[in-house]
Amino acid sequence: MSEPNSLVAHLIELRSRVLKAFLSIFVVFLCLVYFAQDLYHWLATPLLDTLPEHAEMIATDVASPFFAPFKLTMVLSFFIAIPMVFYQVWGFVAPGLYKNEKRLVAPLLFSSTLLFYLGMAFAYYVVFPLAFAFFTSVAPEGVVINTDISSYLNFVLKIFFAFGLSFEIPVAIVLMCWTGMTTPEALRAKRPYVIVGAFVVGMLLTPPDIISQTLLAIPMWILYEFGIIVGSVYSRRKPDEINEEQELD
């Protein structure tokens, strides 16, 4: 009877953690929804600053002026609540981890959150101004740039996700080295292929211009090198050292 009871207890705990995660997102949403229009204007600033004179953003759908800021607020609420979501994940899995595993997972949860935020900040403050300046400068003569607000929102959200996920490369490398899936030496040997792959990924995840592709590929390469350095620290540990910690725990 202990195993079924244990399973039920775990399911109840999981439900509680999931509800708390969703509640944290909802609370952030309630705090931000009043400022939805201001948040959208802040998001659109990199494009508005590069638009030619007399050019402006437009809404081609009747409900876009409401739904575009509303959608942005929901997505932004999730982004802001990510630390609380990860905390609930940590609270659920931590009791079943060994001491050495706890020492790794906790920093990884923190660093993955920080790196995701850094990726988004890099996209907003570096990529957007350069990319939008390029787009507006190559418009054919006689073409008036009037960007739809919903299309713009979908565009920038894709870029945010692309850069946020790409900045998680060091976390993925550390996990692979720690679990023994690969070694820093093997990763260094694959460096030429990774550089080419970074530009291919940049081509697939960003708009079809060399600026955005390069601005994604170069950080991915730098983060790859950084991940190798950090991963080499964790991969140096011998299996018997880990087993000793597990026995002591």
PDB file of N, CA and C in Angstrom, residues 46-47 50 123-138 155 159 163 206-213 215:
ATOM      1  N   PRO A  46      12.175  50.313 -30.566  1.00  0.00           N
ATOM      2  CA  PRO A  46      13.290  50.114 -31.502  1.00  0.00           C
ATOM      3  C   PRO A  46      12.895  50.290 -32.966  1.00  0.00           C
ATOM      4  N   LEU A  47      11.675  49.914 -33.330  1.00  0.00           N
ATOM      5  CA  LEU A  47      11.220  50.106 -34.704  1.00  0.00           C
ATOM      6  C   LEU A  47      10.815  51.550 -34.947  1.00  0.00           C
ATOM      7  N   THR A  50      13.534  53.972 -35.827  1.00  0.00           N
ATOM      8  CA  THR A  50      14.213  53.820 -37.120  1.00  0.00           C
ATOM      9  C   THR A  50      13.288  54.095 -38.307  1.00  0.00           C
ATOM     10  N   ALA A 123      18.814  40.817 -27.633  1.00  0.00           N
ATOM     11  CA  ALA A 123      17.972  40.988 -28.818  1.00  0.00           C
ATOM     12  C   ALA A 123      17.353  42.382 -28.855  1.00  0.00           C
ATOM     13  N   TYR A 124      16.860  42.851 -27.717  1.00  0.00           N
ATOM     14  CA  TYR A 124      16.160  44.138 -27.689  1.00  0.00           C
ATOM     15  C   TYR A 124      17.116  45.323 -27.877  1.00  0.00           C
ATOM     16  N   TYR A 125      18.235  45.310 -27.160  1.00  0.00           N
ATOM     17  CA  TYR A 125      19.119  46.482 -27.149  1.00  0.00           C
ATOM     18  C   TYR A 125      20.187  46.473 -28.236  1.00  0.00           C
ATOM     19  N   VAL A 126      20.488  45.317 -28.810  1.00  0.00           N
ATOM     20  CA  VAL A 126      21.541  45.242 -29.818  1.00  0.00           C
ATOM     21  C   VAL A 126      20.984  44.852 -31.182  1.00  0.00           C
ATOM     22  N   VAL A 127      20.235  43.748 -31.223  1.00  0.00           N
ATOM     23  CA  VAL A 127      19.784  43.217 -32.510  1.00  0.00           C
ATOM     24  C   VAL A 127      18.692  44.083 -33.130  1.00  0.00           C
ATOM     25  N   PHE A 128      17.685  44.426 -32.356  1.00  0.00           N
ATOM     26  CA  PHE A 128      16.556  45.166 -32.910  1.00  0.00           C
ATOM     27  C   PHE A 128      16.975  46.496 -33.555  1.00  0.00           C
ATOM     28  N   PRO A 129      17.727  47.349 -32.859  1.00  0.00           N
ATOM     29  CA  PRO A 129      18.098  48.622 -33.504  1.00  0.00           C
ATOM     30  C   PRO A 129      18.858  48.431 -34.816  1.00  0.00           C
ATOM     31  N   LEU A 130      19.792  47.488 -34.847  1.00  0.00           N
ATOM     32  CA  LEU A 130      20.574  47.274 -36.060  1.00  0.00           C
ATOM     33  C   LEU A 130      19.729  46.654 -37.169  1.00  0.00           C
ATOM     34  N   ALA A 131      18.934  45.646 -36.817  1.00  0.00           N
ATOM     35  CA  ALA A 131      18.126  44.962 -37.824  1.00  0.00           C
ATOM     36  C   ALA A 131      17.060  45.881 -38.404  1.00  0.00           C
ATOM     37  N   PHE A 132      16.367  46.639 -37.547  1.00  0.00           N
ATOM     38  CA  PHE A 132      15.308  47.507 -38.034  1.00  0.00           C
ATOM     39  C   PHE A 132      15.874  48.667 -38.857  1.00  0.00           C
ATOM     40  N   ALA A 133      17.043  49.165 -38.470  1.00  0.00           N
ATOM     41  CA  ALA A 133      17.685  50.210 -39.270  1.00  0.00           C
ATOM     42  C   ALA A 133      18.029  49.677 -40.658  1.00  0.00           C
ATOM     43  N   PHE A 134      18.453  48.426 -40.719  1.00  0.00           N
ATOM     44  CA  PHE A 134      18.769  47.817 -42.012  1.00  0.00           C
ATOM     45  C   PHE A 134      17.505  47.625 -42.845  1.00  0.00           C
ATOM     46  N   PHE A 135      16.453  47.109 -42.238  1.00  0.00           N
ATOM     47  CA  PHE A 135      15.209  46.862 -42.967  1.00  0.00           C
ATOM     48  C   PHE A 135      14.642  48.152 -43.558  1.00  0.00           C
ATOM     49  N   THR A 136      14.617  49.206 -42.747  1.00  0.00           N
ATOM     50  CA  THR A 136      14.041  50.460 -43.221  1.00  0.00           C
ATOM     51  C   THR A 136      14.915  51.135 -44.274  1.00  0.00           C
ATOM     52  N   SER A 137      16.217  50.877 -44.237  1.00  0.00           N
ATOM     53  CA  SER A 137      17.115  51.529 -45.194  1.00  0.00           C
ATOM     54  C   SER A 137      17.076  50.888 -46.574  1.00  0.00           C
ATOM     55  N   VAL A 138      16.632  49.634 -46.661  1.00  0.00           N
ATOM     56  CA  VAL A 138      16.623  48.936 -47.951  1.00  0.00           C
ATOM     57  C   VAL A 138      15.240  48.922 -48.595  1.00  0.00           C
ATOM     58  N   PHE A 155       6.759  38.858 -34.773  1.00  0.00           N
ATOM     59  CA  PHE A 155       8.143  38.881 -35.220  1.00  0.00           C
ATOM     60  C   PHE A 155       9.108  38.990 -34.043  1.00  0.00           C
ATOM     61  N   ILE A 159      11.992  36.359 -32.207  1.00  0.00           N
ATOM     62  CA  ILE A 159      13.393  36.724 -31.985  1.00  0.00           C
ATOM     63  C   ILE A 159      13.758  36.570 -30.514  1.00  0.00           C
ATOM     64  N   PHE A 163      16.760  34.032 -29.301  1.00  0.00           N
ATOM     65  CA  PHE A 163      17.950  34.459 -28.570  1.00  0.00           C
ATOM     66  C   PHE A 163      17.936  33.932 -27.143  1.00  0.00           C
ATOM     67  N   THR A 206      16.458  33.636 -37.530  1.00  0.00           N
ATOM     68  CA  THR A 206      16.370  35.085 -37.618  1.00  0.00           C
ATOM     69  C   THR A 206      15.867  35.493 -38.987  1.00  0.00           C
ATOM     70  N   PRO A 207      15.512  36.766 -39.157  1.00  0.00           N
ATOM     71  CA  PRO A 207      15.086  37.253 -40.473  1.00  0.00           C
ATOM     72  C   PRO A 207      16.196  37.064 -41.510  1.00  0.00           C
ATOM     73  N   PRO A 208      15.835  37.055 -42.781  1.00  0.00           N
ATOM     74  CA  PRO A 208      16.824  36.797 -43.831  1.00  0.00           C
ATOM     75  C   PRO A 208      17.744  37.980 -44.109  1.00  0.00           C
ATOM     76  N   ASP A 209      18.501  38.378 -43.104  1.00  0.00           N
ATOM     77  CA  ASP A 209      19.516  39.406 -43.317  1.00  0.00           C
ATOM     78  C   ASP A 209      20.766  39.005 -42.567  1.00  0.00           C
ATOM     79  N   ILE A 210      21.911  39.373 -43.098  1.00  0.00           N
ATOM     80  CA  ILE A 210      23.195  38.947 -42.562  1.00  0.00           C
ATOM     81  C   ILE A 210      23.456  39.519 -41.173  1.00  0.00           C
ATOM     82  N   ILE A 211      22.852  40.676 -40.863  1.00  0.00           N
ATOM     83  CA  ILE A 211      23.105  41.311 -39.564  1.00  0.00           C
ATOM     84  C   ILE A 211      22.526  40.463 -38.434  1.00  0.00           C
ATOM     85  N   SER A 212      21.247  40.123 -38.535  1.00  0.00           N
ATOM     86  CA  SER A 212      20.608  39.325 -37.486  1.00  0.00           C
ATOM     87  C   SER A 212      21.254  37.952 -37.367  1.00  0.00           C
ATOM     88  N   GLN A 213      21.579  37.347 -38.496  1.00  0.00           N
ATOM     89  CA  GLN A 213      22.192  36.020 -38.476  1.00  0.00           C
ATOM     90  C   GLN A 213      23.538  36.052 -37.769  1.00  0.00           C
ATOM     91  N   LEU A 215      24.608  38.359 -35.613  1.00  0.00           N
ATOM     92  CA  LEU A 215      24.443  38.745 -34.211  1.00  0.00           C
ATOM     93  C   LEU A 215      23.919  37.596 -33.348  1.00  0.00           C
TER      94      LEU A 215
END
